[in-house]
CSV table of N, CA and C in Angstrom, one decimal:
chain,number,residue,atom,x,y,z
A,1,UNK,N,7.0,-21.1,-4.6
A,1,UNK,CA,6.8,-22.1,-3.8
A,1,UNK,C,5.6,-22.9,-4.3
A,2,UNK,N,5.7,-24.3,-4.3
A,2,UNK,CA,4.7,-25.1,-4.7
A,2,UNK,C,3.7,-25.4,-3.7
A,3,UNK,N,2.4,-25.2,-4.0
A,3,UNK,CA,1.3,-25.6,-2.9
A,3,UNK,C,1.4,-27.1,-2.5
A,4,UNK,N,1.1,-27.2,-1.3
A,4,UNK,CA,1.0,-28.5,-0.7
A,4,UNK,C,-0.1,-29.4,-1.4
A,5,UNK,N,0.3,-30.6,-1.6
A,5,UNK,CA,-0.7,-31.6,-2.2
A,5,UNK,C,-1.5,-32.2,-1.1
A,6,UNK,N,-2.8,-32.1,-1.2
A,6,UNK,CA,-3.7,-32.7,-0.1
A,6,UNK,C,-3.6,-34.2,-0.2
A,7,UNK,N,-3.6,-34.8,-1.3
A,7,UNK,CA,-3.6,-36.3,-1.4
A,7,UNK,C,-2.3,-36.7,-2.2
A,8,UNK,N,-1.3,-37.3,-1.6
A,8,UNK,CA,-0.1,-37.7,-2.2
A,8,UNK,C,-0.3,-38.6,-3.4
A,9,UNK,N,-1.4,-39.3,-3.5
A,9,UNK,CA,-1.7,-40.2,-4.7
A,9,UNK,C,-1.8,-39.4,-5.9
A,10,UNK,N,-2.0,-38.1,-5.9
A,10,UNK,CA,-2.3,-37.2,-6.9
A,10,UNK,C,-1.4,-36.1,-6.8
A,11,UNK,N,-0.1,-36.3,-7.2
A,11,UNK,CA,0.9,-35.2,-7.0
A,11,UNK,C,0.5,-33.9,-7.8
A,12,UNK,N,-0.1,-34.1,-8.8
A,12,UNK,CA,-0.5,-32.8,-9.6
A,12,UNK,C,-2.0,-32.6,-9.6
A,13,UNK,N,-2.6,-33.2,-8.7
A,13,UNK,CA,-4.1,-33.1,-8.4
A,13,UNK,C,-4.8,-34.3,-9.1
A,14,UNK,N,-6.1,-34.5,-8.6
A,14,UNK,CA,-6.9,-35.5,-9.2
A,14,UNK,C,-7.2,-35.2,-10.6
A,15,UNK,N,-7.5,-36.4,-11.4
A,15,UNK,CA,-7.9,-36.2,-12.7
A,15,UNK,C,-9.2,-35.4,-12.8
A,16,UNK,N,-9.2,-34.5,-13.8
A,16,UNK,CA,-10.3,-33.7,-13.9
A,16,UNK,C,-10.7,-33.8,-15.5
A,17,UNK,N,-11.8,-34.5,-15.7
A,17,UNK,CA,-12.4,-34.7,-17.1
A,17,UNK,C,-12.8,-33.5,-17.8
A,18,UNK,N,-12.2,-33.1,-18.9
A,18,UNK,CA,-12.5,-32.0,-19.6
A,18,UNK,C,-13.5,-32.4,-20.6
A,19,UNK,N,-14.8,-32.0,-20.5
A,19,UNK,CA,-15.8,-32.4,-21.3
A,19,UNK,C,-15.9,-31.6,-22.7
A,20,UNK,N,-15.1,-30.7,-22.8
A,20,UNK,CA,-15.0,-29.9,-24.1
A,20,UNK,C,-14.5,-30.8,-25.3
A,21,UNK,N,-15.4,-31.1,-26.2
A,21,UNK,CA,-15.1,-32.0,-27.4
A,21,UNK,C,-15.2,-31.1,-28.7
A,22,UNK,N,-14.9,-29.9,-28.5
A,22,UNK,CA,-15.0,-29.0,-29.7
A,22,UNK,C,-13.7,-29.4,-30.6
A,23,UNK,N,-13.7,-29.2,-31.9
A,23,UNK,CA,-12.5,-29.5,-32.7
A,23,UNK,C,-11.3,-29.0,-32.2
A,24,UNK,N,-11.3,-27.8,-31.7
A,24,UNK,CA,-10.0,-27.3,-31.1
A,24,UNK,C,-9.5,-28.0,-29.9
A,25,UNK,N,-10.4,-28.4,-29.0
A,25,UNK,CA,-10.0,-29.1,-27.8
A,25,UNK,C,-9.6,-30.5,-28.2
A,26,UNK,N,-10.3,-31.1,-29.2
A,26,UNK,CA,-9.9,-32.5,-29.6
A,26,UNK,C,-8.6,-32.4,-30.2
A,27,UNK,N,-8.2,-31.4,-31.1
A,27,UNK,CA,-6.9,-31.3,-31.7
A,27,UNK,C,-5.8,-31.1,-30.6
A,28,UNK,N,-6.1,-30.4,-29.5
A,28,UNK,CA,-5.2,-30.2,-28.4
A,28,UNK,C,-4.9,-31.5,-27.7
A,29,UNK,N,-5.9,-32.4,-27.5
A,29,UNK,CA,-5.7,-33.5,-26.9
A,29,UNK,C,-5.0,-34.5,-27.9
A,30,UNK,N,-5.2,-34.5,-29.1
A,30,UNK,CA,-4.5,-35.4,-30.1
A,30,UNK,C,-3.0,-34.9,-30.0
A,31,UNK,N,-2.7,-33.7,-30.0
A,31,UNK,CA,-1.3,-33.3,-29.9
A,31,UNK,C,-0.7,-33.8,-28.6
A,32,UNK,N,-1.4,-33.9,-27.5
A,32,UNK,CA,-0.8,-34.4,-26.2
A,32,UNK,C,-0.6,-35.8,-26.4
A,33,UNK,N,-1.4,-36.6,-27.1
A,33,UNK,CA,-1.2,-38.0,-27.2
A,33,UNK,C,0.1,-38.1,-28.3
A,34,UNK,N,0.2,-37.3,-29.2
A,34,UNK,CA,1.2,-37.3,-30.2
A,34,UNK,C,2.6,-37.1,-29.5
A,35,UNK,N,2.7,-36.2,-28.5
A,35,UNK,CA,3.9,-35.7,-27.9
A,35,UNK,C,4.3,-36.6,-26.8
A,36,UNK,N,3.3,-37.3,-26.2
A,36,UNK,CA,3.5,-38.1,-25.0
A,36,UNK,C,4.8,-39.0,-25.1
A,37,UNK,N,4.9,-39.8,-26.1
A,37,UNK,CA,5.9,-40.9,-26.2
A,37,UNK,C,7.4,-40.1,-26.0
A,38,UNK,N,7.6,-39.1,-26.8
A,38,UNK,CA,8.9,-38.3,-26.8
A,38,UNK,C,9.1,-37.8,-25.4
A,39,UNK,N,8.1,-37.2,-24.8
A,39,UNK,CA,8.2,-36.5,-23.4
A,39,UNK,C,8.5,-37.6,-22.4
A,40,UNK,N,7.9,-38.8,-22.5
A,40,UNK,CA,8.3,-39.8,-21.5
A,40,UNK,C,9.6,-40.3,-21.7
A,41,UNK,N,10.0,-40.5,-23.0
A,41,UNK,CA,11.4,-40.9,-23.3
A,41,UNK,C,12.4,-39.9,-22.6
A,42,UNK,N,12.1,-38.6,-22.9
A,42,UNK,CA,13.1,-37.5,-22.3
A,42,UNK,C,13.1,-37.6,-20.8
A,43,UNK,N,11.9,-37.8,-20.2
A,43,UNK,CA,11.8,-37.8,-18.7
A,43,UNK,C,12.7,-38.9,-18.1
A,44,UNK,N,12.7,-40.1,-18.8
A,44,UNK,CA,13.5,-41.2,-18.2
A,44,UNK,C,14.9,-41.4,-18.7
A,45,UNK,N,15.3,-40.6,-19.7
A,45,UNK,CA,16.6,-40.8,-20.3
A,45,UNK,C,17.6,-40.6,-19.3
A,46,UNK,N,18.6,-41.6,-19.2
A,46,UNK,CA,19.7,-41.6,-18.4
A,46,UNK,C,19.5,-42.1,-17.0
A,47,UNK,N,18.3,-42.4,-16.7
A,47,UNK,CA,17.9,-43.0,-15.3
A,47,UNK,C,18.6,-44.3,-15.3
A,48,UNK,N,19.2,-44.6,-14.0
A,48,UNK,CA,19.7,-46.0,-13.8
A,48,UNK,C,18.7,-46.9,-13.1
A,49,UNK,N,19.0,-48.1,-12.9
A,49,UNK,CA,18.0,-48.9,-12.3
A,49,UNK,C,17.6,-48.6,-11.0
A,50,UNK,N,18.4,-48.1,-10.1
A,50,UNK,CA,18.1,-47.5,-8.8
A,50,UNK,C,17.0,-46.5,-9.0
A,51,UNK,N,17.2,-45.6,-10.0
A,51,UNK,CA,16.3,-44.5,-10.1
A,51,UNK,C,15.0,-45.0,-10.6
A,52,UNK,N,15.0,-46.0,-11.6
A,52,UNK,CA,13.9,-46.5,-12.2
A,52,UNK,C,12.9,-47.2,-11.1
A,53,UNK,N,13.7,-47.8,-10.2
A,53,UNK,CA,13.0,-48.5,-9.1
A,53,UNK,C,12.7,-47.7,-7.9
A,54,UNK,N,12.7,-46.4,-8.0
A,54,UNK,CA,12.2,-45.5,-6.9
A,54,UNK,C,10.8,-45.1,-7.1
A,55,UNK,N,9.9,-45.4,-6.1
A,55,UNK,CA,8.6,-45.0,-6.1
A,55,UNK,C,8.5,-43.4,-6.2
A,56,UNK,N,7.4,-43.0,-6.9
A,56,UNK,CA,7.2,-41.5,-7.1
A,56,UNK,C,6.7,-40.8,-5.8
A,57,UNK,N,6.2,-41.8,-5.0
A,57,UNK,CA,5.7,-41.3,-3.6
A,57,UNK,C,5.7,-42.5,-2.7
A,58,UNK,N,5.6,-42.3,-1.4
A,58,UNK,CA,5.5,-43.4,-0.5
A,58,UNK,C,4.4,-44.4,-0.9
A,59,UNK,N,4.6,-45.6,-1.0
A,59,UNK,CA,3.5,-46.6,-1.2
A,59,UNK,C,3.1,-46.4,-2.7
A,60,UNK,N,3.7,-45.7,-3.6
A,60,UNK,CA,3.3,-45.6,-5.0
A,60,UNK,C,4.1,-46.6,-5.9
A,61,UNK,N,3.7,-46.4,-7.2
A,61,UNK,CA,4.5,-47.2,-8.2
A,61,UNK,C,5.9,-46.6,-8.3
A,62,UNK,N,6.8,-47.4,-8.8
A,62,UNK,CA,8.1,-47.0,-9.2
A,62,UNK,C,8.0,-46.4,-10.6
A,63,UNK,N,9.0,-45.6,-11.0
A,63,UNK,CA,9.2,-45.1,-12.2
A,63,UNK,C,9.0,-46.1,-13.3
A,64,UNK,N,9.8,-47.3,-13.1
A,64,UNK,CA,9.8,-48.4,-14.0
A,64,UNK,C,8.2,-48.8,-14.2
A,65,UNK,N,7.5,-49.0,-13.2
A,65,UNK,CA,6.1,-49.5,-13.3
A,65,UNK,C,5.3,-48.4,-14.0
A,66,UNK,N,5.5,-47.1,-13.8
A,66,UNK,CA,4.8,-46.2,-14.6
A,66,UNK,C,5.1,-46.2,-16.0
A,67,UNK,N,6.4,-46.4,-16.4
A,67,UNK,CA,6.7,-46.5,-17.8
A,67,UNK,C,6.0,-47.6,-18.5
A,68,UNK,N,6.0,-48.7,-17.7
A,68,UNK,CA,5.4,-50.0,-18.4
A,68,UNK,C,4.0,-49.9,-18.3
A,69,UNK,N,3.4,-49.1,-17.4
A,69,UNK,CA,1.9,-49.0,-17.4
A,69,UNK,C,1.4,-48.3,-18.5
A,70,UNK,N,2.1,-47.2,-18.9
A,70,UNK,CA,1.5,-46.4,-20.0
A,70,UNK,C,1.2,-47.1,-21.2
A,71,UNK,N,2.0,-48.0,-21.8
A,71,UNK,CA,1.6,-48.7,-22.9
A,71,UNK,C,0.5,-49.7,-22.7
A,72,UNK,N,0.5,-50.2,-21.5
A,72,UNK,CA,-0.6,-51.2,-21.1
A,72,UNK,C,-2.0,-50.5,-21.2
A,73,UNK,N,-1.9,-49.3,-20.5
A,73,UNK,CA,-3.2,-48.5,-20.4
A,73,UNK,C,-3.6,-48.0,-21.7
A,74,UNK,N,-2.6,-47.6,-22.6
A,74,UNK,CA,-2.9,-46.9,-23.7
A,74,UNK,C,-3.4,-48.1,-24.9
A,75,UNK,N,-2.9,-49.1,-24.7
A,75,UNK,CA,-3.2,-50.4,-25.6
A,75,UNK,C,-4.7,-50.6,-25.3
A,76,UNK,N,-5.0,-50.6,-24.0
A,76,UNK,CA,-6.4,-50.8,-23.7
A,76,UNK,C,-7.4,-49.7,-24.3
A,77,UNK,N,-6.9,-48.5,-24.1
A,77,UNK,CA,-7.7,-47.3,-24.7
A,77,UNK,C,-7.8,-47.4,-26.2
A,78,UNK,N,-6.8,-47.9,-26.8
A,78,UNK,CA,-6.8,-48.0,-28.3
A,78,UNK,C,-7.8,-49.0,-28.7
A,79,UNK,N,-7.7,-50.2,-28.1
A,79,UNK,CA,-8.7,-51.3,-28.4
A,79,UNK,C,-10.1,-50.8,-28.2
A,80,UNK,N,-10.3,-50.1,-27.1
A,80,UNK,CA,-11.7,-49.6,-26.7
A,80,UNK,C,-12.2,-48.6,-27.8
A,81,UNK,N,-11.3,-47.8,-28.3
A,81,UNK,CA,-11.7,-46.7,-29.3
A,81,UNK,C,-12.1,-47.6,-30.5
A,82,UNK,N,-11.3,-48.6,-30.9
A,82,UNK,CA,-11.6,-49.3,-32.2
A,82,UNK,C,-12.8,-50.1,-31.9
A,83,UNK,N,-12.9,-50.7,-30.9
A,83,UNK,CA,-14.3,-51.3,-30.6
A,83,UNK,C,-15.5,-50.4,-30.7
A,84,UNK,N,-15.4,-49.3,-30.1
A,84,UNK,CA,-16.5,-48.3,-30.3
A,84,UNK,C,-16.7,-47.8,-31.7
A,85,UNK,N,-15.6,-47.7,-32.5
A,85,UNK,CA,-15.9,-47.3,-33.8
A,85,UNK,C,-16.4,-48.4,-34.8
A,86,UNK,N,-16.3,-49.6,-34.3
A,86,UNK,CA,-16.7,-50.7,-35.2
A,86,UNK,C,-17.8,-51.6,-34.8
A,87,UNK,N,-18.3,-51.4,-33.5
A,87,UNK,CA,-19.4,-52.1,-32.9
A,87,UNK,C,-20.4,-51.1,-32.3
A,88,UNK,N,-21.6,-51.6,-32.1
A,88,UNK,CA,-22.7,-50.8,-31.4
A,88,UNK,C,-22.6,-50.8,-29.9
A,89,UNK,N,-22.2,-49.8,-29.3
A,89,UNK,CA,-22.1,-49.7,-27.8
A,89,UNK,C,-21.4,-51.0,-27.3
A,90,UNK,N,-20.2,-51.4,-27.6
A,90,UNK,CA,-19.7,-52.6,-27.1
A,90,UNK,C,-19.4,-52.6,-25.6
A,91,UNK,N,-19.4,-53.6,-25.0
A,91,UNK,CA,-19.1,-53.8,-23.6
A,91,UNK,C,-17.6,-54.0,-23.5
A,92,UNK,N,-17.0,-53.2,-22.7
A,92,UNK,CA,-15.5,-53.4,-22.6
A,92,UNK,C,-15.2,-53.8,-21.1
A,93,UNK,N,-14.1,-54.4,-21.1
A,93,UNK,CA,-13.7,-54.9,-19.7
A,93,UNK,C,-12.7,-54.0,-19.0
A,94,UNK,N,-12.9,-53.9,-17.6
A,94,UNK,CA,-11.8,-53.2,-16.8
A,94,UNK,C,-10.6,-54.3,-16.7
A,95,UNK,N,-9.5,-53.8,-16.2
A,95,UNK,CA,-8.4,-54.7,-15.9
A,95,UNK,C,-7.8,-54.2,-14.6
A,96,UNK,N,-7.2,-55.1,-13.9
A,96,UNK,CA,-6.5,-54.7,-12.7
A,96,UNK,C,-5.2,-54.2,-12.9
A,97,UNK,N,-5.1,-52.8,-13.0
A,97,UNK,CA,-3.8,-52.1,-13.2
A,97,UNK,C,-2.7,-52.5,-12.2
A,98,UNK,N,-3.1,-52.5,-11.0
A,98,UNK,CA,-2.1,-52.8,-9.9
A,98,UNK,C,-1.5,-54.2,-10.0
A,99,UNK,N,-2.3,-55.2,-10.4
A,99,UNK,CA,-1.8,-56.5,-10.6
A,99,UNK,C,-0.9,-56.5,-12.0
A,100,UNK,N,-1.4,-55.9,-12.9
A,100,UNK,CA,-0.6,-55.8,-14.1
A,100,UNK,C,0.8,-55.2,-13.8
A,101,UNK,N,0.9,-54.1,-12.9
A,101,UNK,CA,2.2,-53.5,-12.6
A,101,UNK,C,3.0,-54.4,-11.7
A,102,UNK,N,2.5,-55.5,-11.3
A,102,UNK,CA,3.4,-56.4,-10.4
A,102,UNK,C,3.9,-57.6,-11.2
A,103,UNK,N,3.5,-57.8,-12.6
A,103,UNK,CA,3.9,-58.9,-13.3
A,103,UNK,C,5.4,-58.9,-13.8
A,104,UNK,N,5.8,-60.1,-14.2
A,104,UNK,CA,7.2,-60.3,-14.4
A,104,UNK,C,7.7,-59.4,-15.5
A,105,UNK,N,6.8,-59.1,-16.6
A,105,UNK,CA,7.4,-58.3,-17.6
A,105,UNK,C,7.6,-56.9,-17.2
A,106,UNK,N,7.1,-56.4,-16.2
A,106,UNK,CA,7.2,-55.2,-15.6
A,106,UNK,C,8.7,-55.1,-14.9
A,107,UNK,N,8.9,-56.1,-14.2
A,107,UNK,CA,10.2,-56.3,-13.5
A,107,UNK,C,11.4,-56.6,-14.4
A,108,UNK,N,11.1,-57.4,-15.4
A,108,UNK,CA,12.3,-58.0,-16.2
A,108,UNK,C,12.6,-57.4,-17.6
A,109,UNK,N,11.6,-56.7,-18.1
A,109,UNK,CA,11.8,-56.2,-19.4
A,109,UNK,C,12.2,-54.8,-19.3
A,110,UNK,N,13.4,-54.4,-20.2
A,110,UNK,CA,13.8,-53.0,-20.1
A,110,UNK,C,12.7,-52.0,-20.5
A,111,UNK,N,12.9,-50.9,-19.8
A,111,UNK,CA,11.9,-49.8,-20.1
A,111,UNK,C,11.9,-49.4,-21.5
A,112,UNK,N,13.0,-49.5,-22.2
A,112,UNK,CA,13.1,-49.2,-23.6
A,112,UNK,C,12.1,-50.0,-24.5
A,113,UNK,N,11.8,-51.2,-24.1
A,113,UNK,CA,10.8,-51.9,-24.8
A,113,UNK,C,9.5,-51.3,-24.8
A,114,UNK,N,9.1,-50.8,-23.5
A,114,UNK,CA,7.8,-50.1,-23.4
A,114,UNK,C,7.8,-48.8,-24.0
A,115,UNK,N,8.9,-48.1,-24.0
A,115,UNK,CA,9.0,-46.7,-24.7
A,115,UNK,C,8.8,-47.0,-26.3
A,116,UNK,N,9.4,-48.0,-26.9
A,116,UNK,CA,9.3,-48.4,-28.2
A,116,UNK,C,7.9,-48.7,-28.6
A,117,UNK,N,7.2,-49.5,-27.8
A,117,UNK,CA,5.9,-50.0,-27.8
A,117,UNK,C,4.9,-48.7,-27.8
A,118,UNK,N,5.2,-47.7,-26.9
A,118,UNK,CA,4.4,-46.5,-26.8
A,118,UNK,C,4.6,-45.7,-28.1
A,119,UNK,N,5.7,-45.7,-28.6
A,119,UNK,CA,5.9,-44.9,-29.8
A,119,UNK,C,5.1,-45.4,-30.9
A,120,UNK,N,5.2,-46.7,-31.1
A,120,UNK,CA,4.3,-47.4,-32.3
A,120,UNK,C,2.9,-47.3,-32.0
A,121,UNK,N,2.5,-47.5,-30.8
A,121,UNK,CA,1.0,-47.5,-30.4
A,121,UNK,C,0.5,-46.2,-30.7
A,122,UNK,N,1.2,-45.1,-30.3
A,122,UNK,CA,0.7,-43.7,-30.4
A,122,UNK,C,0.6,-43.4,-31.8
A,123,UNK,N,1.5,-43.9,-32.7
A,123,UNK,CA,1.3,-43.5,-34.1
A,123,UNK,C,0.0,-44.0,-34.6
A,124,UNK,N,-0.4,-45.3,-34.3
A,124,UNK,CA,-1.7,-45.8,-34.6
A,124,UNK,C,-2.8,-45.1,-34.0
A,125,UNK,N,-2.7,-44.8,-32.6
A,125,UNK,CA,-3.8,-44.2,-31.9
A,125,UNK,C,-4.0,-42.7,-32.4
A,126,UNK,N,-3.0,-42.0,-32.6
A,126,UNK,CA,-3.1,-40.7,-33.0
A,126,UNK,C,-3.7,-40.5,-34.5
A,127,UNK,N,-3.4,-41.5,-35.4
A,127,UNK,CA,-3.9,-41.6,-36.8
A,127,UNK,C,-5.4,-41.9,-36.6
A,128,UNK,N,-5.7,-42.8,-35.8
A,128,UNK,CA,-7.1,-43.2,-35.6
A,128,UNK,C,-8.0,-42.0,-35.1
A,129,UNK,N,-7.5,-41.4,-34.1
A,129,UNK,CA,-8.3,-40.3,-33.4
A,129,UNK,C,-8.3,-39.1,-34.4
A,130,UNK,N,-7.2,-38.8,-34.9
A,130,UNK,CA,-7.1,-37.6,-35.8
A,130,UNK,C,-8.1,-37.7,-37.0
A,131,UNK,N,-8.4,-38.9,-37.4
A,131,UNK,CA,-9.2,-39.0,-38.6
A,131,UNK,C,-10.7,-39.4,-38.3
A,132,UNK,N,-11.0,-39.3,-37.0
A,132,UNK,CA,-12.5,-39.7,-36.7
A,132,UNK,C,-13.3,-38.4,-37.0
A,133,UNK,N,-14.5,-38.7,-37.4
A,133,UNK,CA,-15.5,-37.7,-37.9
A,133,UNK,C,-16.2,-37.3,-36.5
A,134,UNK,N,-17.0,-36.3,-36.7
A,134,UNK,CA,-17.8,-35.8,-35.5
A,134,UNK,C,-18.7,-37.0,-35.0
A,135,UNK,N,-19.4,-37.6,-36.0
A,135,UNK,CA,-20.3,-38.6,-35.7
A,135,UNK,C,-19.5,-39.8,-34.9
A,136,UNK,N,-18.3,-40.1,-35.3
A,136,UNK,CA,-17.5,-41.1,-34.7
A,136,UNK,C,-17.1,-40.7,-33.2
A,137,UNK,N,-16.9,-39.4,-33.0
A,137,UNK,CA,-16.6,-38.9,-31.7
A,137,UNK,C,-17.9,-39.2,-30.7
A,138,UNK,N,-19.0,-39.2,-31.3
A,138,UNK,CA,-20.2,-39.4,-30.4
A,138,UNK,C,-20.5,-40.9,-30.2
A,139,UNK,N,-19.7,-41.8,-30.7
A,139,UNK,CA,-19.9,-43.3,-30.6
A,139,UNK,C,-19.7,-43.5,-29.1
A,140,UNK,N,-20.3,-44.6,-28.7
A,140,UNK,CA,-20.0,-45.0,-27.2
A,140,UNK,C,-19.6,-46.4,-27.0
A,141,UNK,N,-19.3,-46.6,-25.8
A,141,UNK,CA,-19.0,-48.0,-25.4
A,141,UNK,C,-19.5,-48.2,-24.0
A,142,UNK,N,-19.7,-49.3,-23.4
A,142,UNK,CA,-20.3,-49.6,-22.2
A,142,UNK,C,-19.2,-50.1,-21.3
A,143,UNK,N,-18.7,-49.4,-20.3
A,143,UNK,CA,-17.6,-49.8,-19.3
A,143,UNK,C,-18.4,-50.6,-18.2
A,144,UNK,N,-18.2,-51.8,-18.0
A,144,UNK,CA,-18.9,-52.7,-16.9
A,144,UNK,C,-18.6,-52.1,-15.5
A,145,UNK,N,-17.6,-51.4,-15.3
A,145,UNK,CA,-17.2,-51.0,-13.9
A,145,UNK,C,-17.8,-49.6,-13.6
A,146,UNK,N,-17.9,-48.8,-14.7
A,146,UNK,CA,-18.4,-47.4,-14.5
A,146,UNK,C,-19.7,-47.2,-15.1
A,147,UNK,N,-20.4,-48.1,-15.6
A,147,UNK,CA,-21.7,-48.1,-16.3
A,147,UNK,C,-21.8,-47.0,-17.2
């Protein structure tokens, strides 16, 4: 039996930042990045429009919105990593994820487009992160929202 979730916004629990940055932990995280596109593709394979337009919880995003959100989010992460690697503590901008999830491309573009984008993006992201030195992992950026 699955334990009850205290906050339905977090069906698997709230995000817990793992501060372990050892080489082993980093490689595990890189493997997660590497495997994500295929796992997402498998998770939505065969879903029809009605299923894609079903929220994962009451008041939550639809499956379609989540699929489109992942490349949006990961593109931002990729750019932030590249900025941190090429500039001295660059200032990065937050973005309104909820408003992005309501835009026409999320409603009108097939999820396959975002799945393909995530595949390509993760090839670049994984290559970048996998080849970072210890010193590069210690580089920083300044997030205006989180200081």
